[in-house]
CSV table of C-alpha atoms in Angstrom, one decimal:
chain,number,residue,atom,x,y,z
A,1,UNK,CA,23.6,-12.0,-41.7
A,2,UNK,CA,21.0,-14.5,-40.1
A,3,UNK,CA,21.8,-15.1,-36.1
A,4,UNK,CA,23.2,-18.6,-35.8
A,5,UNK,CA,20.5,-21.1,-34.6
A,6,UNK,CA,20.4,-24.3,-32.5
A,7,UNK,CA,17.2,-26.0,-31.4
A,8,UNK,CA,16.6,-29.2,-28.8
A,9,UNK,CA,13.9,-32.0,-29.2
A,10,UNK,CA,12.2,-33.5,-26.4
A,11,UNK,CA,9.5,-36.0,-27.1
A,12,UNK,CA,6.8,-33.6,-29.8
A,13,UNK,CA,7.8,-30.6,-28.2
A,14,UNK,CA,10.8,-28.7,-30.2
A,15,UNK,CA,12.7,-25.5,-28.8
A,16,UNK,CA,14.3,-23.0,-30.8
A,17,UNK,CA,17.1,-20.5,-30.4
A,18,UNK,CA,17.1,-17.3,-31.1
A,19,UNK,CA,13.1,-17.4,-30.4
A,20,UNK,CA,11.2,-17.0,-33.6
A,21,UNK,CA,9.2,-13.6,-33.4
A,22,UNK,CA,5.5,-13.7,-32.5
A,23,UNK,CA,4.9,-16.0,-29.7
A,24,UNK,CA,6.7,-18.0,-28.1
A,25,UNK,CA,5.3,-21.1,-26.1
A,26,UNK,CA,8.3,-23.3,-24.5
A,27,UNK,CA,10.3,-21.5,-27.7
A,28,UNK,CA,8.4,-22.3,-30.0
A,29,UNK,CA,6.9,-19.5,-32.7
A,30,UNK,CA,3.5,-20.2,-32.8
A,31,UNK,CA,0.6,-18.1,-33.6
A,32,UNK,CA,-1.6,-16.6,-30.8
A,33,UNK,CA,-4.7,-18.8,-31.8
A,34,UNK,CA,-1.5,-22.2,-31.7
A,35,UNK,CA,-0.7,-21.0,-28.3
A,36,UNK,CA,-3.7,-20.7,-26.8
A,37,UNK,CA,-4.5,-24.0,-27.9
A,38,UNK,CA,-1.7,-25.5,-27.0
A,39,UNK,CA,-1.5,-23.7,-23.6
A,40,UNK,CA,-5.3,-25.3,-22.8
A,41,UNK,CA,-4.1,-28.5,-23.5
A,42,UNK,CA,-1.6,-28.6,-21.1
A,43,UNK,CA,-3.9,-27.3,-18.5
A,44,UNK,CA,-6.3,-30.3,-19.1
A,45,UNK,CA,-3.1,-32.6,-18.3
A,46,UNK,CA,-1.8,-31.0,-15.4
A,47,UNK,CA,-2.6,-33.8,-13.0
A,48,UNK,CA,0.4,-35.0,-15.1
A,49,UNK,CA,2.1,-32.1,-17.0
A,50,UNK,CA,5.8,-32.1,-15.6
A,51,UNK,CA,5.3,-34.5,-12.7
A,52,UNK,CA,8.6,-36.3,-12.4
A,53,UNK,CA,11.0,-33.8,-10.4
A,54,UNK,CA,14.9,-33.8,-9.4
A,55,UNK,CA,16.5,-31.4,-7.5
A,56,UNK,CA,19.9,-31.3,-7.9
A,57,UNK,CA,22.5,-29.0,-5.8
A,58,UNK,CA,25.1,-28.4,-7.6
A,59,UNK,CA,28.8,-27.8,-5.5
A,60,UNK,CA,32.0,-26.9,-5.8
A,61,UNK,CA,35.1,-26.3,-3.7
A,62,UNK,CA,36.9,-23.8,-6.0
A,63,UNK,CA,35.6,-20.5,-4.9
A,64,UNK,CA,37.2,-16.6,-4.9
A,65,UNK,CA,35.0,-15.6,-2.3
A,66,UNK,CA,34.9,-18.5,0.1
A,67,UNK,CA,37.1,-21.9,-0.6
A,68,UNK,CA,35.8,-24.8,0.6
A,69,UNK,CA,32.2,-23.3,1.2
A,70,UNK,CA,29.9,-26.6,1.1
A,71,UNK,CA,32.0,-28.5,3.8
A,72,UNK,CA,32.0,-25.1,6.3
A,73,UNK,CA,30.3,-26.4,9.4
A,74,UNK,CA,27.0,-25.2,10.6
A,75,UNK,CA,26.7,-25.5,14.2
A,76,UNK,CA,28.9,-28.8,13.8
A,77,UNK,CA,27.2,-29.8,10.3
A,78,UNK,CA,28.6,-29.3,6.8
A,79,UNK,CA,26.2,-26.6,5.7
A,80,UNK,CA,26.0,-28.7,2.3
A,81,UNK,CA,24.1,-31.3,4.5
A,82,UNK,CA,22.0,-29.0,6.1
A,83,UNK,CA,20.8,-27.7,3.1
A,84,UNK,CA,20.1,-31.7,1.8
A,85,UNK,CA,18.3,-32.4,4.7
A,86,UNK,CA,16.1,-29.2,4.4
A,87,UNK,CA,15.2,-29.9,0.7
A,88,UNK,CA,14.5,-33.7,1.6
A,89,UNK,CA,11.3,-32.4,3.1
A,90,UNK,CA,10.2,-31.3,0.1
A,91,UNK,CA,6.8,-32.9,-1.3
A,92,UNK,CA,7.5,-32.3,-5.3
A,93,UNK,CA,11.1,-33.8,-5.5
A,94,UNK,CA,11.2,-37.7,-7.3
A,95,UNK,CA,14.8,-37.5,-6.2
A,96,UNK,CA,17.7,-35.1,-4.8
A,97,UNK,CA,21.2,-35.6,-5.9
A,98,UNK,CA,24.5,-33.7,-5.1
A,99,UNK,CA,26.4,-33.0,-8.4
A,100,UNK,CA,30.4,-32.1,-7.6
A,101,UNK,CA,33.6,-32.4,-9.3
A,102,UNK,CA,35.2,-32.7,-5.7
A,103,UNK,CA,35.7,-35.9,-3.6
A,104,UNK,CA,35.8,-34.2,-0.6
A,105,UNK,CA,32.7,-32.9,-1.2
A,106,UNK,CA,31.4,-36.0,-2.5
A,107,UNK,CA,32.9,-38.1,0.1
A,108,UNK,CA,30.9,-36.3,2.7
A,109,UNK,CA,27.6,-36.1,1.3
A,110,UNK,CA,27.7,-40.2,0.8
A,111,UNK,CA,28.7,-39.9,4.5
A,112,UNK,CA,25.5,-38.5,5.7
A,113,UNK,CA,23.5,-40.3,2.8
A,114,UNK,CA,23.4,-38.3,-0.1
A,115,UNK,CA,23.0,-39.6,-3.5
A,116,UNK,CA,26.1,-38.1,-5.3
A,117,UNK,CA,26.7,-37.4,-9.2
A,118,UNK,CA,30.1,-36.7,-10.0
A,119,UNK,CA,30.5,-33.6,-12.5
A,120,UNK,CA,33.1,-32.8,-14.8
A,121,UNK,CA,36.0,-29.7,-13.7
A,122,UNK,CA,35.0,-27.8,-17.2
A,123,UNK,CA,31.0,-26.9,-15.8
A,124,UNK,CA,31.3,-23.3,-15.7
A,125,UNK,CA,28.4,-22.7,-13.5
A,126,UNK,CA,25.7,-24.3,-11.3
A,127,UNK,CA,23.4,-24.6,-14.3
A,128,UNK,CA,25.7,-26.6,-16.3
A,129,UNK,CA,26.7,-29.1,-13.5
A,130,UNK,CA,22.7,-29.4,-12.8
A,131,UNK,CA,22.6,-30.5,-16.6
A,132,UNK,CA,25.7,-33.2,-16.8
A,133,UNK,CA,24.5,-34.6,-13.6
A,134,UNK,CA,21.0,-35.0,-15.4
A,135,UNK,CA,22.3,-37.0,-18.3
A,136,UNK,CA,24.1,-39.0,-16.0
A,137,UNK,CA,20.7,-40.2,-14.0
A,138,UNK,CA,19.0,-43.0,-15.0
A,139,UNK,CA,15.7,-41.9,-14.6
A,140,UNK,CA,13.8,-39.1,-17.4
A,141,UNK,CA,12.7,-36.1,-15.5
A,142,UNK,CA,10.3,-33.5,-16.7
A,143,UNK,CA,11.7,-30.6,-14.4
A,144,UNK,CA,14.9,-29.6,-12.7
A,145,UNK,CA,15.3,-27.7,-9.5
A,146,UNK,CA,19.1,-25.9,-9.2
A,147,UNK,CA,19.0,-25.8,-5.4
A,148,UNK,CA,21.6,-23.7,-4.3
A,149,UNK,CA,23.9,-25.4,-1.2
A,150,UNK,CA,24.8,-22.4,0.6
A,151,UNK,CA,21.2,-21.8,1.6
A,152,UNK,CA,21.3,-24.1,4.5
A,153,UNK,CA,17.9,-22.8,5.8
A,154,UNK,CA,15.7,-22.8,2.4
A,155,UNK,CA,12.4,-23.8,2.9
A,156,UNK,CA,11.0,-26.8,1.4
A,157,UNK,CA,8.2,-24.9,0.9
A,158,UNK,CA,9.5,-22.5,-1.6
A,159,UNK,CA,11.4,-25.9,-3.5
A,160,UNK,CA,7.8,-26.6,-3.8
A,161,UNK,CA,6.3,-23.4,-4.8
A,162,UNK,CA,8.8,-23.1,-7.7
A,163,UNK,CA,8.1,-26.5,-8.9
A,164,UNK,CA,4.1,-26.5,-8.9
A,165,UNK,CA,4.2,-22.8,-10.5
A,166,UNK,CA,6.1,-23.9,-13.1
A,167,UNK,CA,3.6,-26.8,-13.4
A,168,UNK,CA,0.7,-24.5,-13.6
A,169,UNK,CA,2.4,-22.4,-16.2
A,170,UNK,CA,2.9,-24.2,-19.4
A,171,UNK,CA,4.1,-20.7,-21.6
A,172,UNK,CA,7.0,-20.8,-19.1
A,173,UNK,CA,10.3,-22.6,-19.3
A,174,UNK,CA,12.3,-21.3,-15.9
A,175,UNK,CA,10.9,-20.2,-12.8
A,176,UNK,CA,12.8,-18.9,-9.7
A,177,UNK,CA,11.4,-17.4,-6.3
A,178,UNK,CA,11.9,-13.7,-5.0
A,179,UNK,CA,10.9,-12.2,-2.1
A,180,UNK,CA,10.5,-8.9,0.3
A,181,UNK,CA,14.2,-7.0,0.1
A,182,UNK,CA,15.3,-5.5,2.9
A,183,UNK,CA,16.3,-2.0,3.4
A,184,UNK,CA,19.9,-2.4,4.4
A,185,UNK,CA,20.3,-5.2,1.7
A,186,UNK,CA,19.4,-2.8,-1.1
A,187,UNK,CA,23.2,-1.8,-1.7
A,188,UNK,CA,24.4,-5.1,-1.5
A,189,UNK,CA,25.4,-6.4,-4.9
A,190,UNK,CA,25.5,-9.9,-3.4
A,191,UNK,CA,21.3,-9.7,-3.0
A,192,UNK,CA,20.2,-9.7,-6.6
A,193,UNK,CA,17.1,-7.2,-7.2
A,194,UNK,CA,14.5,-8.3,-9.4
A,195,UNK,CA,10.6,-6.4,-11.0
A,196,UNK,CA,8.1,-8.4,-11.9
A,197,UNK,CA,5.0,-7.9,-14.6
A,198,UNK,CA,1.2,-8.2,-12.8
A,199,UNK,CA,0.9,-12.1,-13.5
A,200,UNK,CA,4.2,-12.8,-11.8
A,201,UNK,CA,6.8,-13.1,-14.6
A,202,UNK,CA,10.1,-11.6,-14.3
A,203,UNK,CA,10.8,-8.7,-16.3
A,204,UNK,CA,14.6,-7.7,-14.9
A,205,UNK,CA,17.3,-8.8,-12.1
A,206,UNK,CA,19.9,-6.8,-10.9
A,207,UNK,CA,22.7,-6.2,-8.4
A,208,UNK,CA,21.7,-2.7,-8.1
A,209,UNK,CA,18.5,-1.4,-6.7
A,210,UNK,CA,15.3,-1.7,-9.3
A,211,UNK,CA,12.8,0.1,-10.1
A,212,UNK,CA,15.4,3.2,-9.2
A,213,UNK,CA,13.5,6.6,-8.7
A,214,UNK,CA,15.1,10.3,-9.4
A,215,UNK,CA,16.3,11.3,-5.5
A,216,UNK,CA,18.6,8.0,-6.1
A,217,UNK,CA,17.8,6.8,-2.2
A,218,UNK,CA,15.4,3.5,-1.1
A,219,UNK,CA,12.0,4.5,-0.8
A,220,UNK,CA,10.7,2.7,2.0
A,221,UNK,CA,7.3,2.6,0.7
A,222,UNK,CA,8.3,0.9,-2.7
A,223,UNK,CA,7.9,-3.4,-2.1
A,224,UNK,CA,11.2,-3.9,-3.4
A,225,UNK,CA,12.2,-7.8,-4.3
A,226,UNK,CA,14.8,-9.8,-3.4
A,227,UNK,CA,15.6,-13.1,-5.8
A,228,UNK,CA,16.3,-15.8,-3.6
A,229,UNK,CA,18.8,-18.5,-5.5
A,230,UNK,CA,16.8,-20.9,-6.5
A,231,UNK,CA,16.1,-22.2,-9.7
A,232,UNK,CA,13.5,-24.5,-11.4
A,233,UNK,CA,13.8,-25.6,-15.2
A,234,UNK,CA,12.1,-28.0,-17.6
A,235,UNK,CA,14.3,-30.6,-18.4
A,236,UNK,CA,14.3,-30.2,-22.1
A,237,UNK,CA,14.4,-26.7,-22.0
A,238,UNK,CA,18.0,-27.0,-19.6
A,239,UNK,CA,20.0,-28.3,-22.5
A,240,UNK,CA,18.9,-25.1,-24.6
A,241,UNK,CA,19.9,-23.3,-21.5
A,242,UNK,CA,23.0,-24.3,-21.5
A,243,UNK,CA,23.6,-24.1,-25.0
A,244,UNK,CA,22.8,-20.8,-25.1
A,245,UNK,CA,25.7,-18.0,-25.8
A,246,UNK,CA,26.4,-15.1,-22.8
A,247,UNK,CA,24.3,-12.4,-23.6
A,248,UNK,CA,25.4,-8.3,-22.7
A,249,UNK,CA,23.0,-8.3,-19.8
A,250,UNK,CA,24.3,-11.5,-18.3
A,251,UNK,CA,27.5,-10.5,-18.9
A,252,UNK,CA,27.2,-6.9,-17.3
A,253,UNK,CA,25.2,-8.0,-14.4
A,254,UNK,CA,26.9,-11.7,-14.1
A,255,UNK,CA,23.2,-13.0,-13.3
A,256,UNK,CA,23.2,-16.0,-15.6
A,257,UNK,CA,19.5,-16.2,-15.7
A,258,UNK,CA,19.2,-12.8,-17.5
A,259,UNK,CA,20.2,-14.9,-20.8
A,260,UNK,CA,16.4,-16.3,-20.4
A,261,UNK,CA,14.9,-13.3,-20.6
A,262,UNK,CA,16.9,-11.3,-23.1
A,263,UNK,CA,16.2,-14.3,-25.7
A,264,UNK,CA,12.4,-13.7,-25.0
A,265,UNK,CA,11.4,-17.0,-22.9
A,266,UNK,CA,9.4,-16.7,-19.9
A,267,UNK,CA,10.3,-17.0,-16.5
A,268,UNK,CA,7.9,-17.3,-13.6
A,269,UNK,CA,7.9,-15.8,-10.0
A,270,UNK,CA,7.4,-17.4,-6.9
A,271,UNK,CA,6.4,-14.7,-4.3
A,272,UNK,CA,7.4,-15.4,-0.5
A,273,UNK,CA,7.1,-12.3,1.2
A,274,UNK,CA,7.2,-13.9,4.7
A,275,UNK,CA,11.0,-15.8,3.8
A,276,UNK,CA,14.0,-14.7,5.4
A,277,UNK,CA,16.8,-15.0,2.8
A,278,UNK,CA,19.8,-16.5,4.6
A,279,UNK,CA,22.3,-17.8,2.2
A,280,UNK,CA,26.1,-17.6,2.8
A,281,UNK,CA,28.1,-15.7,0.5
A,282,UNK,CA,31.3,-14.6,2.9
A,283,UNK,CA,32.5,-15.9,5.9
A,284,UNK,CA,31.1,-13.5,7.7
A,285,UNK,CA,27.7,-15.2,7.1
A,286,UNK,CA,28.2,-18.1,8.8
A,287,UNK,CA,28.4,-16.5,12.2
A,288,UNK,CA,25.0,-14.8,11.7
A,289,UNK,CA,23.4,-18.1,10.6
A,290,UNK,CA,24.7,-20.1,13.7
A,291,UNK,CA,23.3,-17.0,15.7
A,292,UNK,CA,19.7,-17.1,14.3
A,293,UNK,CA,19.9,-21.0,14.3
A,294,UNK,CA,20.4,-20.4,18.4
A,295,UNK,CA,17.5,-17.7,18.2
A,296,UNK,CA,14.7,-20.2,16.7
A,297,UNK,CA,16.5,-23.0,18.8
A,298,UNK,CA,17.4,-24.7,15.5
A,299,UNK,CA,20.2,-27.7,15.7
């Protein structure tokens, strides 16, 4: 039986799912002589390819690990604004929203100034919020960023790096940022691993240590990569994304951006190996945020 397929239209550019075999250019089955074409003309219009830019931080209050995690104070502010005001410094963004299904939430973003987008209770994850808040925006974008709120130190620098990569790379749909893993993290199936190919596209993310070697222990030579959370899409491609059914490596791992890369798209790499990851998964992570916030005298 022939898989099931569902395809999205935006503007002259169609994506298809399951991927055609051959290759694939924004989902599209193409020949190799299409793509390169096609690739090259996008190159000539980068001053313009994928220019208009929303970042979007998708929260919720329901959580089994930590309830209530956007409105847990952060040396006295909600960390969900102190990850707003860090990605306001971003260069690339056109706009930042909140998108929530909580007022509480919602009622304290407009309180510090954020522009809120009320999602619906059924989004399943942060992808799909990203998406119902898009369609509810007035404005056509040409590339999402899923910033995740319990980074409350992200860089605006690495918003940006995700954004112009995936400007510069018109054969990719996704692109995410990793960077150096440290060696007490490696057991931690909270800090998702990831391997890359040599131009910088991902080729696997896990909870468990990759590349593994036969002793079974971290080699402390080996430049092991941490995926930090966030998350840049095109905008036609997210509806696709969404649409797309669970897949066994997503489901095993529970890393929803495995679904990309086991229906063949591409997804490009950011690589920060000078980042700090500091996001707050437990509790316990919110004491040792507030105490490096006192180290680098941050308020």
């Amino acid at each position: 039986m022939e898989p099931e397929s569902t395809a999205a239209s935006g503007g002259d550019t169609t994506y298809s799912w399951p991927p055609a075999k051959g290759v694939a250019v924004y989902g599209v089955a193409i020949t190799a002589a299409m793509a390169v074409g096609y690739a090259a003309l996008y190159v000539r219009r980068s001053a313009k390819f994928r220019s208009q830019v929303v970042g979007i931080i998708p929260a919720r209050y329901a959580s089994s690990r930590f309830q209530g995690k956007p409105l847990v104070p952060i040396l006295g502010k909600p960390m969900i604004q102190r990850t707003w005001e860090r990605a306001k410094l971003a260069t690339t963004l056109s706009q930042l929203v909140v998108a929530t299904d909580d007022e509480r939430i919602a009622e304290c973003c407009r309180g510090f100034g954020a522009y809120v987008v009320m999602t619906s209770e059924s989004c399943r994850n942060g992808t799909e919020r990203c998406y119902e808040a898009l369609l509810s925006l007035k404005k056509k974008f040409d590339i999402v960023v899923n910033i995740q709120g319990d980074e409350p130190l992200i860089e605006p620098e690495i918003i940006d790096g995700v954004v112009k990569v995936l400007q510069a790379s018109p054969d990719a749909v996704f692109s995410t940022a990793v960077t150096s893993l440290k060696a007490e993290d490696a057991s931690d199936p909270n800090r998702v691993k990831c391997v890359v190919d040599n131009r910088g596209y991902a080729i696997y993310f896990s909870r468990g240590l990759i590349p593994s070697n036969k002793s079974g222990k971290v080699n402390p030579q080996f430049p092991y990569l941490l995926h930090l959370g966030i998350q840049s899409y095109e905008a036609k491609f997210l509806k696709l994304y969404t649409e797309i059914s669970p897949t066994p490596l997503q489901l095993e791992e529970d890393l929803e951006q495995l679904k990309v890369l086991e229906n063949g798209y591409k997804m490009k790499q950011v690589i920060k190996v000078d980042h700090d990851a500091h996001g707050v998964d437990t509790p316990e992570d919110v004491e040792k945020i507030e105490s490096l916030m006192r180290e680098r005298n941050l308020s």
